[in-house]
Amino acid sequence: MLGEHSPKTQQLLQRLNAFFDRHIHPNEARHHEEMAALRRAGDPWQPVPVVDELKKVARKEGLWNMFLPHAYNGEGGISNLDYAPLCEVMGRVTWSSEVFNCSAPDTGNMETLERYATEAQKQRWLEPLLAGEIRSAFLMTEPAVASSDATNIQCSIRRDGDHYVIDGRKWFSSGAGNPRCTIFIVMGKTDPDAPRHAQQSMVLVPRDTPGVTVVRPLTVFNYDDAPHGHMEVALDKVRVPVSNILLGEGRGFEIAQGRLGPGRIHHCMRSIGAAERALEMMVDRLQERVAFGRPLAEQSIWHERIAESRCMIDQARLLTLNAAHKMDTVGNKAARAEIAMIKVVAPNVSCKVVDWAIQAHGAAGVSQDFWLAEAYAHQRTVRIVDGPDEVHRNAIAKIELAKRRALQ
């Protein structure tokens, strides 16, 4: 079932890998230097010149908006299964997906707008997002409640004539630090007395709306992820037209569920790409270094870790491709167990492999001289974003229990 990639994927993979060889890997040092220069100048929240340059090249080569499963990407559409291997390649370099207009949270936000927005909303926000002219953020998580349960959110969206008035505080709003981020999709409660999963709504909030304040960036193991950023955002009596609602009042939870399925595939395949690169770095380092009279690569503990890494990565990849296949063939709802499983497995595998690679590099592995410390920070975060491990394990267990009850 999951044998060779489709001809479309094979062709795109060839082009994408060639682009990485020509443009991404040779510019990793330049990206690091340009970010360092922005920090020295006192403002890292600015577009990175090398990324802007490479965006033009990628778009010219047709490697643009590859994630969308329809003709918006100019290639006649692509399935989740076809896109997954491309996402794995992009996971090898943290900033690379932006070059192809395929970075989170924009991918999820564009899919949300394409599925649920009105034609007027699409024209105002989706078209410039697809063109890479603006960026976006998704505001759901809140500091005051356990946001792993989306029904807990307290941000209020109150109808006042022809407007909604929004009050609340969000955080870890990824992408809100980017100076080109001009639109927020905000999730809040329009009716706290409605049934539990019908209380929430999503509304479009332009960033420059009065009452919107980007309070501060939040770090991940002291990485600020500039210029993307994970921001805390205050919404104080923010007024937007009623026409800015997505799909309708009480439909926010429904939209969130539709949005998260493909996003989890993307996260997991990027995690697998990071794990693959970490394994390559581990193997290279072990063959270069000598300790106690022989190369580290000849010591049995490292044989075990290399072998275990290969097994775990391949298992995670097959599990993720299977989930993508099921999403394409039977839909997100029927594939909910497979989606939950990959969200548990892939980031845990990546964390473990990156951790072993750090160990193989010794003190250098946790330093700024190698990509591994940054990679670990990202992969550890993926175990929390889009639902923590515990939530997904709970969902898997409930599905298994229901299967057995149905047979009794």
PDB file of N, CA and C in Angstrom, residues 191-273:
ATOM      1  N   ASP A 191     -20.827  31.881  23.095  1.00  0.00           N
ATOM      2  CA  ASP A 191     -21.986  31.520  23.914  1.00  0.00           C
ATOM      3  C   ASP A 191     -21.556  30.504  24.974  1.00  0.00           C
ATOM      4  N   PRO A 192     -21.173  30.977  26.177  1.00  0.00           N
ATOM      5  CA  PRO A 192     -20.720  30.053  27.220  1.00  0.00           C
ATOM      6  C   PRO A 192     -21.811  29.138  27.743  1.00  0.00           C
ATOM      7  N   ASP A 193     -23.078  29.395  27.391  1.00  0.00           N
ATOM      8  CA  ASP A 193     -24.189  28.562  27.852  1.00  0.00           C
ATOM      9  C   ASP A 193     -24.608  27.495  26.836  1.00  0.00           C
ATOM     10  N   ALA A 194     -23.991  27.499  25.666  1.00  0.00           N
ATOM     11  CA  ALA A 194     -24.316  26.512  24.628  1.00  0.00           C
ATOM     12  C   ALA A 194     -23.712  25.159  24.999  1.00  0.00           C
ATOM     13  N   PRO A 195     -24.072  24.082  24.297  1.00  0.00           N
ATOM     14  CA  PRO A 195     -23.414  22.791  24.521  1.00  0.00           C
ATOM     15  C   PRO A 195     -21.893  22.938  24.432  1.00  0.00           C
ATOM     16  N   ARG A 196     -21.188  22.080  25.131  1.00  0.00           N
ATOM     17  CA  ARG A 196     -19.745  22.226  25.364  1.00  0.00           C
ATOM     18  C   ARG A 196     -18.938  22.482  24.098  1.00  0.00           C
ATOM     19  N   HIS A 197     -19.270  21.798  23.003  1.00  0.00           N
ATOM     20  CA  HIS A 197     -18.491  21.947  21.777  1.00  0.00           C
ATOM     21  C   HIS A 197     -19.132  22.916  20.794  1.00  0.00           C
ATOM     22  N   ALA A 198     -20.102  23.686  21.237  1.00  0.00           N
ATOM     23  CA  ALA A 198     -20.749  24.685  20.379  1.00  0.00           C
ATOM     24  C   ALA A 198     -20.630  26.085  20.972  1.00  0.00           C
ATOM     25  N   GLN A 199     -19.783  26.233  21.984  1.00  0.00           N
ATOM     26  CA  GLN A 199     -19.600  27.536  22.616  1.00  0.00           C
ATOM     27  C   GLN A 199     -18.591  28.402  21.865  1.00  0.00           C
ATOM     28  N   GLN A 200     -17.679  27.753  21.126  1.00  0.00           N
ATOM     29  CA  GLN A 200     -16.529  28.439  20.558  1.00  0.00           C
ATOM     30  C   GLN A 200     -16.787  28.896  19.129  1.00  0.00           C
ATOM     31  N   SER A 201     -16.160  30.003  18.786  1.00  0.00           N
ATOM     32  CA  SER A 201     -16.205  30.515  17.418  1.00  0.00           C
ATOM     33  C   SER A 201     -14.813  31.000  17.031  1.00  0.00           C
ATOM     34  N   MET A 202     -14.600  31.154  15.735  1.00  0.00           N
ATOM     35  CA  MET A 202     -13.351  31.727  15.235  1.00  0.00           C
ATOM     36  C   MET A 202     -13.661  32.985  14.452  1.00  0.00           C
ATOM     37  N   VAL A 203     -12.841  34.001  14.685  1.00  0.00           N
ATOM     38  CA  VAL A 203     -13.060  35.290  14.040  1.00  0.00           C
ATOM     39  C   VAL A 203     -11.731  35.821  13.522  1.00  0.00           C
ATOM     40  N   LEU A 204     -11.796  36.528  12.397  1.00  0.00           N
ATOM     41  CA  LEU A 204     -10.600  37.120  11.790  1.00  0.00           C
ATOM     42  C   LEU A 204     -10.359  38.491  12.400  1.00  0.00           C
ATOM     43  N   VAL A 205      -9.144  38.698  12.914  1.00  0.00           N
ATOM     44  CA  VAL A 205      -8.786  39.961  13.566  1.00  0.00           C
ATOM     45  C   VAL A 205      -7.524  40.517  12.922  1.00  0.00           C
ATOM     46  N   PRO A 206      -7.639  41.595  12.166  1.00  0.00           N
ATOM     47  CA  PRO A 206      -6.425  42.226  11.638  1.00  0.00           C
ATOM     48  C   PRO A 206      -5.509  42.662  12.782  1.00  0.00           C
ATOM     49  N   ARG A 207      -4.222  42.477  12.605  1.00  0.00           N
ATOM     50  CA  ARG A 207      -3.270  42.756  13.679  1.00  0.00           C
ATOM     51  C   ARG A 207      -3.302  44.219  14.121  1.00  0.00           C
ATOM     52  N   ASP A 208      -3.585  45.139  13.184  1.00  0.00           N
ATOM     53  CA  ASP A 208      -3.545  46.560  13.526  1.00  0.00           C
ATOM     54  C   ASP A 208      -4.855  47.076  14.115  1.00  0.00           C
ATOM     55  N   THR A 209      -5.781  46.173  14.477  1.00  0.00           N
ATOM     56  CA  THR A 209      -7.035  46.586  15.091  1.00  0.00           C
ATOM     57  C   THR A 209      -6.766  47.193  16.467  1.00  0.00           C
ATOM     58  N   PRO A 210      -7.379  48.332  16.789  1.00  0.00           N
ATOM     59  CA  PRO A 210      -7.195  48.913  18.128  1.00  0.00           C
ATOM     60  C   PRO A 210      -7.555  47.907  19.222  1.00  0.00           C
ATOM     61  N   GLY A 211      -6.738  47.872  20.259  1.00  0.00           N
ATOM     62  CA  GLY A 211      -6.955  46.941  21.364  1.00  0.00           C
ATOM     63  C   GLY A 211      -6.115  45.688  21.282  1.00  0.00           C
ATOM     64  N   VAL A 212      -5.468  45.457  20.131  1.00  0.00           N
ATOM     65  CA  VAL A 212      -4.568  44.306  19.977  1.00  0.00           C
ATOM     66  C   VAL A 212      -3.161  44.724  20.401  1.00  0.00           C
ATOM     67  N   THR A 213      -2.590  44.006  21.355  1.00  0.00           N
ATOM     68  CA  THR A 213      -1.232  44.303  21.822  1.00  0.00           C
ATOM     69  C   THR A 213      -0.406  43.023  21.831  1.00  0.00           C
ATOM     70  N   VAL A 214       0.678  43.012  21.077  1.00  0.00           N
ATOM     71  CA  VAL A 214       1.639  41.913  21.157  1.00  0.00           C
ATOM     72  C   VAL A 214       2.535  42.214  22.352  1.00  0.00           C
ATOM     73  N   VAL A 215       2.342  41.463  23.435  1.00  0.00           N
ATOM     74  CA  VAL A 215       2.943  41.788  24.723  1.00  0.00           C
ATOM     75  C   VAL A 215       4.424  41.453  24.768  1.00  0.00           C
ATOM     76  N   ARG A 216       4.776  40.226  24.365  1.00  0.00           N
ATOM     77  CA  ARG A 216       6.167  39.785  24.488  1.00  0.00           C
ATOM     78  C   ARG A 216       6.366  38.498  23.718  1.00  0.00           C
ATOM     79  N   PRO A 217       7.612  38.210  23.341  1.00  0.00           N
ATOM     80  CA  PRO A 217       7.927  36.895  22.790  1.00  0.00           C
ATOM     81  C   PRO A 217       8.164  35.900  23.919  1.00  0.00           C
ATOM     82  N   LEU A 218       7.785  34.652  23.688  1.00  0.00           N
ATOM     83  CA  LEU A 218       8.040  33.575  24.652  1.00  0.00           C
ATOM     84  C   LEU A 218       9.134  32.676  24.080  1.00  0.00           C
ATOM     85  N   THR A 219      10.075  32.315  24.918  1.00  0.00           N
ATOM     86  CA  THR A 219      11.198  31.517  24.433  1.00  0.00           C
ATOM     87  C   THR A 219      10.936  30.034  24.629  1.00  0.00           C
ATOM     88  N   VAL A 220      11.647  29.220  23.860  1.00  0.00           N
ATOM     89  CA  VAL A 220      11.647  27.765  23.988  1.00  0.00           C
ATOM     90  C   VAL A 220      13.079  27.348  24.282  1.00  0.00           C
ATOM     91  N   PHE A 221      13.349  26.966  25.545  1.00  0.00           N
ATOM     92  CA  PHE A 221      14.720  26.699  25.978  1.00  0.00           C
ATOM     93  C   PHE A 221      15.638  27.878  25.628  1.00  0.00           C
ATOM     94  N   ASN A 222      15.110  29.068  25.797  1.00  0.00           N
ATOM     95  CA  ASN A 222      15.801  30.336  25.552  1.00  0.00           C
ATOM     96  C   ASN A 222      15.981  30.663  24.074  1.00  0.00           C
ATOM     97  N   TYR A 223      15.393  29.897  23.172  1.00  0.00           N
ATOM     98  CA  TYR A 223      15.355  30.273  21.756  1.00  0.00           C
ATOM     99  C   TYR A 223      14.107  31.124  21.532  1.00  0.00           C
ATOM    100  N   ASP A 224      14.282  32.285  20.886  1.00  0.00           N
ATOM    101  CA  ASP A 224      13.121  33.147  20.655  1.00  0.00           C
ATOM    102  C   ASP A 224      12.447  32.890  19.306  1.00  0.00           C
ATOM    103  N   ASP A 225      13.071  32.061  18.473  1.00  0.00           N
ATOM    104  CA  ASP A 225      12.525  31.728  17.157  1.00  0.00           C
ATOM    105  C   ASP A 225      12.220  32.962  16.320  1.00  0.00           C
ATOM    106  N   ALA A 226      12.968  34.025  16.539  1.00  0.00           N
ATOM    107  CA  ALA A 226      12.826  35.214  15.693  1.00  0.00           C
ATOM    108  C   ALA A 226      13.251  34.876  14.266  1.00  0.00           C
ATOM    109  N   PRO A 227      12.622  35.531  13.259  1.00  0.00           N
ATOM    110  CA  PRO A 227      11.583  36.552  13.348  1.00  0.00           C
ATOM    111  C   PRO A 227      10.155  35.997  13.393  1.00  0.00           C
ATOM    112  N   HIS A 228      10.029  34.706  13.574  1.00  0.00           N
ATOM    113  CA  HIS A 228       8.712  34.052  13.591  1.00  0.00           C
ATOM    114  C   HIS A 228       8.034  34.307  14.939  1.00  0.00           C
ATOM    115  N   GLY A 229       8.623  33.784  15.978  1.00  0.00           N
ATOM    116  CA  GLY A 229       8.209  34.091  17.336  1.00  0.00           C
ATOM    117  C   GLY A 229       6.964  33.403  17.829  1.00  0.00           C
ATOM    118  N   HIS A 230       6.926  33.184  19.137  1.00  0.00           N
ATOM    119  CA  HIS A 230       5.745  32.644  19.815  1.00  0.00           C
ATOM    120  C   HIS A 230       5.338  33.707  20.836  1.00  0.00           C
ATOM    121  N   MET A 231       4.308  34.458  20.505  1.00  0.00           N
ATOM    122  CA  MET A 231       4.030  35.682  21.234  1.00  0.00           C
ATOM    123  C   MET A 231       2.856  35.557  22.209  1.00  0.00           C
ATOM    124  N   GLU A 232       2.925  36.385  23.240  1.00  0.00           N
ATOM    125  CA  GLU A 232       1.765  36.601  24.097  1.00  0.00           C
ATOM    126  C   GLU A 232       1.020  37.812  23.551  1.00  0.00           C
ATOM    127  N   VAL A 233      -0.289  37.680  23.397  1.00  0.00           N
ATOM    128  CA  VAL A 233      -1.100  38.720  22.758  1.00  0.00           C
ATOM    129  C   VAL A 233      -2.283  39.066  23.659  1.00  0.00           C
ATOM    130  N   ALA A 234      -2.461  40.351  23.932  1.00  0.00           N
ATOM    131  CA  ALA A 234      -3.605  40.823  24.711  1.00  0.00           C
ATOM    132  C   ALA A 234      -4.651  41.398  23.769  1.00  0.00           C
ATOM    133  N   LEU A 235      -5.907  41.041  24.008  1.00  0.00           N
ATOM    134  CA  LEU A 235      -7.038  41.539  23.225  1.00  0.00           C
ATOM    135  C   LEU A 235      -7.962  42.283  24.189  1.00  0.00           C
ATOM    136  N   ASP A 236      -7.991  43.596  24.078  1.00  0.00           N
ATOM    137  CA  ASP A 236      -8.731  44.434  25.018  1.00  0.00           C
ATOM    138  C   ASP A 236      -9.797  45.239  24.277  1.00  0.00           C
ATOM    139  N   LYS A 237     -11.055  44.774  24.385  1.00  0.00           N
ATOM    140  CA  LYS A 237     -12.189  45.438  23.741  1.00  0.00           C
ATOM    141  C   LYS A 237     -11.936  45.638  22.238  1.00  0.00           C
ATOM    142  N   VAL A 238     -11.428  44.604  21.631  1.00  0.00           N
ATOM    143  CA  VAL A 238     -11.138  44.624  20.194  1.00  0.00           C
ATOM    144  C   VAL A 238     -12.448  44.477  19.419  1.00  0.00           C
ATOM    145  N   ARG A 239     -12.703  45.394  18.516  1.00  0.00           N
ATOM    146  CA  ARG A 239     -13.954  45.382  17.750  1.00  0.00           C
ATOM    147  C   ARG A 239     -13.669  45.041  16.288  1.00  0.00           C
ATOM    148  N   VAL A 240     -14.378  44.030  15.789  1.00  0.00           N
ATOM    149  CA  VAL A 240     -14.283  43.669  14.372  1.00  0.00           C
ATOM    150  C   VAL A 240     -15.687  43.477  13.822  1.00  0.00           C
ATOM    151  N   PRO A 241     -15.899  43.675  12.517  1.00  0.00           N
ATOM    152  CA  PRO A 241     -17.228  43.494  11.937  1.00  0.00           C
ATOM    153  C   PRO A 241     -17.725  42.062  12.101  1.00  0.00           C
ATOM    154  N   VAL A 242     -19.038  41.922  12.204  1.00  0.00           N
ATOM    155  CA  VAL A 242     -19.645  40.598  12.298  1.00  0.00           C
ATOM    156  C   VAL A 242     -19.269  39.739  11.090  1.00  0.00           C
ATOM    157  N   SER A 243     -19.023  40.376   9.974  1.00  0.00           N
ATOM    158  CA  SER A 243     -18.652  39.646   8.753  1.00  0.00           C
ATOM    159  C   SER A 243     -17.307  38.953   8.872  1.00  0.00           C
ATOM    160  N   ASN A 244     -16.549  39.208   9.953  1.00  0.00           N
ATOM    161  CA  ASN A 244     -15.245  38.564  10.141  1.00  0.00           C
ATOM    162  C   ASN A 244     -15.346  37.190  10.771  1.00  0.00           C
ATOM    163  N   ILE A 245     -16.560  36.727  11.119  1.00  0.00           N
ATOM    164  CA  ILE A 245     -16.724  35.397  11.700  1.00  0.00           C
ATOM    165  C   ILE A 245     -16.434  34.341  10.644  1.00  0.00           C
ATOM    166  N   LEU A 246     -15.838  33.234  11.050  1.00  0.00           N
ATOM    167  CA  LEU A 246     -15.587  32.117  10.144  1.00  0.00           C
ATOM    168  C   LEU A 246     -16.683  31.064  10.309  1.00  0.00           C
ATOM    169  N   LEU A 247     -17.354  30.768   9.254  1.00  0.00           N
ATOM    170  CA  LEU A 247     -18.351  29.704   9.151  1.00  0.00           C
ATOM    171  C   LEU A 247     -19.636  30.003   9.925  1.00  0.00           C
ATOM    172  N   GLY A 248     -19.547  30.630  11.083  1.00  0.00           N
ATOM    173  CA  GLY A 248     -20.724  30.962  11.876  1.00  0.00           C
ATOM    174  C   GLY A 248     -20.461  30.772  13.353  1.00  0.00           C
ATOM    175  N   GLU A 249     -21.305  31.365  14.176  1.00  0.00           N
ATOM    176  CA  GLU A 249     -21.142  31.243  15.625  1.00  0.00           C
ATOM    177  C   GLU A 249     -21.298  29.788  16.061  1.00  0.00           C
ATOM    178  N   GLY A 250     -20.459  29.386  17.004  1.00  0.00           N
ATOM    179  CA  GLY A 250     -20.520  28.033  17.542  1.00  0.00           C
ATOM    180  C   GLY A 250     -19.831  26.985  16.698  1.00  0.00           C
ATOM    181  N   ARG A 251     -19.148  27.404  15.626  1.00  0.00           N
ATOM    182  CA  ARG A 251     -18.510  26.432  14.722  1.00  0.00           C
ATOM    183  C   ARG A 251     -16.992  26.363  14.938  1.00  0.00           C
ATOM    184  N   GLY A 252     -16.485  27.021  15.972  1.00  0.00           N
ATOM    185  CA  GLY A 252     -15.042  27.095  16.171  1.00  0.00           C
ATOM    186  C   GLY A 252     -14.379  25.757  16.430  1.00  0.00           C
ATOM    187  N   PHE A 253     -15.017  24.918  17.262  1.00  0.00           N
ATOM    188  CA  PHE A 253     -14.430  23.615  17.564  1.00  0.00           C
ATOM    189  C   PHE A 253     -14.398  22.751  16.306  1.00  0.00           C
ATOM    190  N   GLU A 254     -15.438  22.825  15.524  1.00  0.00           N
ATOM    191  CA  GLU A 254     -15.512  22.086  14.258  1.00  0.00           C
ATOM    192  C   GLU A 254     -14.385  22.509  13.322  1.00  0.00           C
ATOM    193  N   ILE A 255     -14.151  23.823  13.222  1.00  0.00           N
ATOM    194  CA  ILE A 255     -13.076  24.324  12.370  1.00  0.00           C
ATOM    195  C   ILE A 255     -11.724  23.842  12.885  1.00  0.00           C
ATOM    196  N   ALA A 256     -11.536  23.908  14.209  1.00  0.00           N
ATOM    197  CA  ALA A 256     -10.263  23.498  14.800  1.00  0.00           C
ATOM    198  C   ALA A 256      -9.948  22.045  14.477  1.00  0.00           C
ATOM    199  N   GLN A 257     -10.949  21.180  14.554  1.00  0.00           N
ATOM    200  CA  GLN A 257     -10.720  19.766  14.263  1.00  0.00           C
ATOM    201  C   GLN A 257     -10.346  19.562  12.805  1.00  0.00           C
ATOM    202  N   GLY A 258     -10.997  20.300  11.909  1.00  0.00           N
ATOM    203  CA  GLY A 258     -10.671  20.191  10.490  1.00  0.00           C
ATOM    204  C   GLY A 258      -9.295  20.729  10.170  1.00  0.00           C
ATOM    205  N   ARG A 259      -8.884  21.754  10.916  1.00  0.00           N
ATOM    206  CA  ARG A 259      -7.596  22.394  10.671  1.00  0.00           C
ATOM    207  C   ARG A 259      -6.429  21.535  11.135  1.00  0.00           C
ATOM    208  N   LEU A 260      -6.603  20.817  12.239  1.00  0.00           N
ATOM    209  CA  LEU A 260      -5.474  20.165  12.886  1.00  0.00           C
ATOM    210  C   LEU A 260      -5.023  18.877  12.211  1.00  0.00           C
ATOM    211  N   GLY A 261      -5.916  18.189  11.502  1.00  0.00           N
ATOM    212  CA  GLY A 261      -5.530  16.913  10.893  1.00  0.00           C
ATOM    213  C   GLY A 261      -4.342  17.021   9.955  1.00  0.00           C
ATOM    214  N   PRO A 262      -4.448  17.824   8.888  1.00  0.00           N
ATOM    215  CA  PRO A 262      -3.297  17.974   7.987  1.00  0.00           C
ATOM    216  C   PRO A 262      -2.077  18.562   8.689  1.00  0.00           C
ATOM    217  N   GLY A 263      -2.312  19.510   9.613  1.00  0.00           N
ATOM    218  CA  GLY A 263      -1.185  20.122  10.315  1.00  0.00           C
ATOM    219  C   GLY A 263      -0.374  19.110  11.091  1.00  0.00           C
ATOM    220  N   ARG A 264      -1.047  18.106  11.643  1.00  0.00           N
ATOM    221  CA  ARG A 264      -0.320  17.083  12.401  1.00  0.00           C
ATOM    222  C   ARG A 264       0.529  16.218  11.477  1.00  0.00           C
ATOM    223  N   ILE A 265       0.031  15.931  10.284  1.00  0.00           N
ATOM    224  CA  ILE A 265       0.854  15.232   9.293  1.00  0.00           C
ATOM    225  C   ILE A 265       2.112  16.040   9.013  1.00  0.00           C
ATOM    226  N   HIS A 266       1.944  17.349   8.806  1.00  0.00           N
ATOM    227  CA  HIS A 266       3.078  18.210   8.480  1.00  0.00           C
ATOM    228  C   HIS A 266       4.096  18.220   9.620  1.00  0.00           C
ATOM    229  N   HIS A 267       3.605  18.427  10.850  1.00  0.00           N
ATOM    230  CA  HIS A 267       4.506  18.432  12.005  1.00  0.00           C
ATOM    231  C   HIS A 267       5.285  17.121  12.090  1.00  0.00           C
ATOM    232  N   CYS A 268       4.579  16.007  11.936  1.00  0.00           N
ATOM    233  CA  CYS A 268       5.223  14.701  12.127  1.00  0.00           C
ATOM    234  C   CYS A 268       6.252  14.411  11.045  1.00  0.00           C
ATOM    235  N   MET A 269       5.948  14.763   9.813  1.00  0.00           N
ATOM    236  CA  MET A 269       6.922  14.508   8.759  1.00  0.00           C
ATOM    237  C   MET A 269       8.134  15.420   8.894  1.00  0.00           C
ATOM    238  N   ARG A 270       7.925  16.656   9.345  1.00  0.00           N
ATOM    239  CA  ARG A 270       9.092  17.513   9.614  1.00  0.00           C
ATOM    240  C   ARG A 270       9.929  16.923  10.750  1.00  0.00           C
ATOM    241  N   SER A 271       9.265  16.357  11.755  1.00  0.00           N
ATOM    242  CA  SER A 271       9.997  15.716  12.851  1.00  0.00           C
ATOM    243  C   SER A 271      10.835  14.556  12.344  1.00  0.00           C
ATOM    244  N   ILE A 272      10.284  13.788  11.421  1.00  0.00           N
ATOM    245  CA  ILE A 272      11.023  12.658  10.859  1.00  0.00           C
ATOM    246  C   ILE A 272      12.227  13.159  10.057  1.00  0.00           C
ATOM    247  N   GLY A 273      12.052  14.255   9.321  1.00  0.00           N
ATOM    248  CA  GLY A 273      13.179  14.843   8.599  1.00  0.00           C
ATOM    249  C   GLY A 273      14.278  15.288   9.543  1.00  0.00           C
TER     250      GLY A 273
END
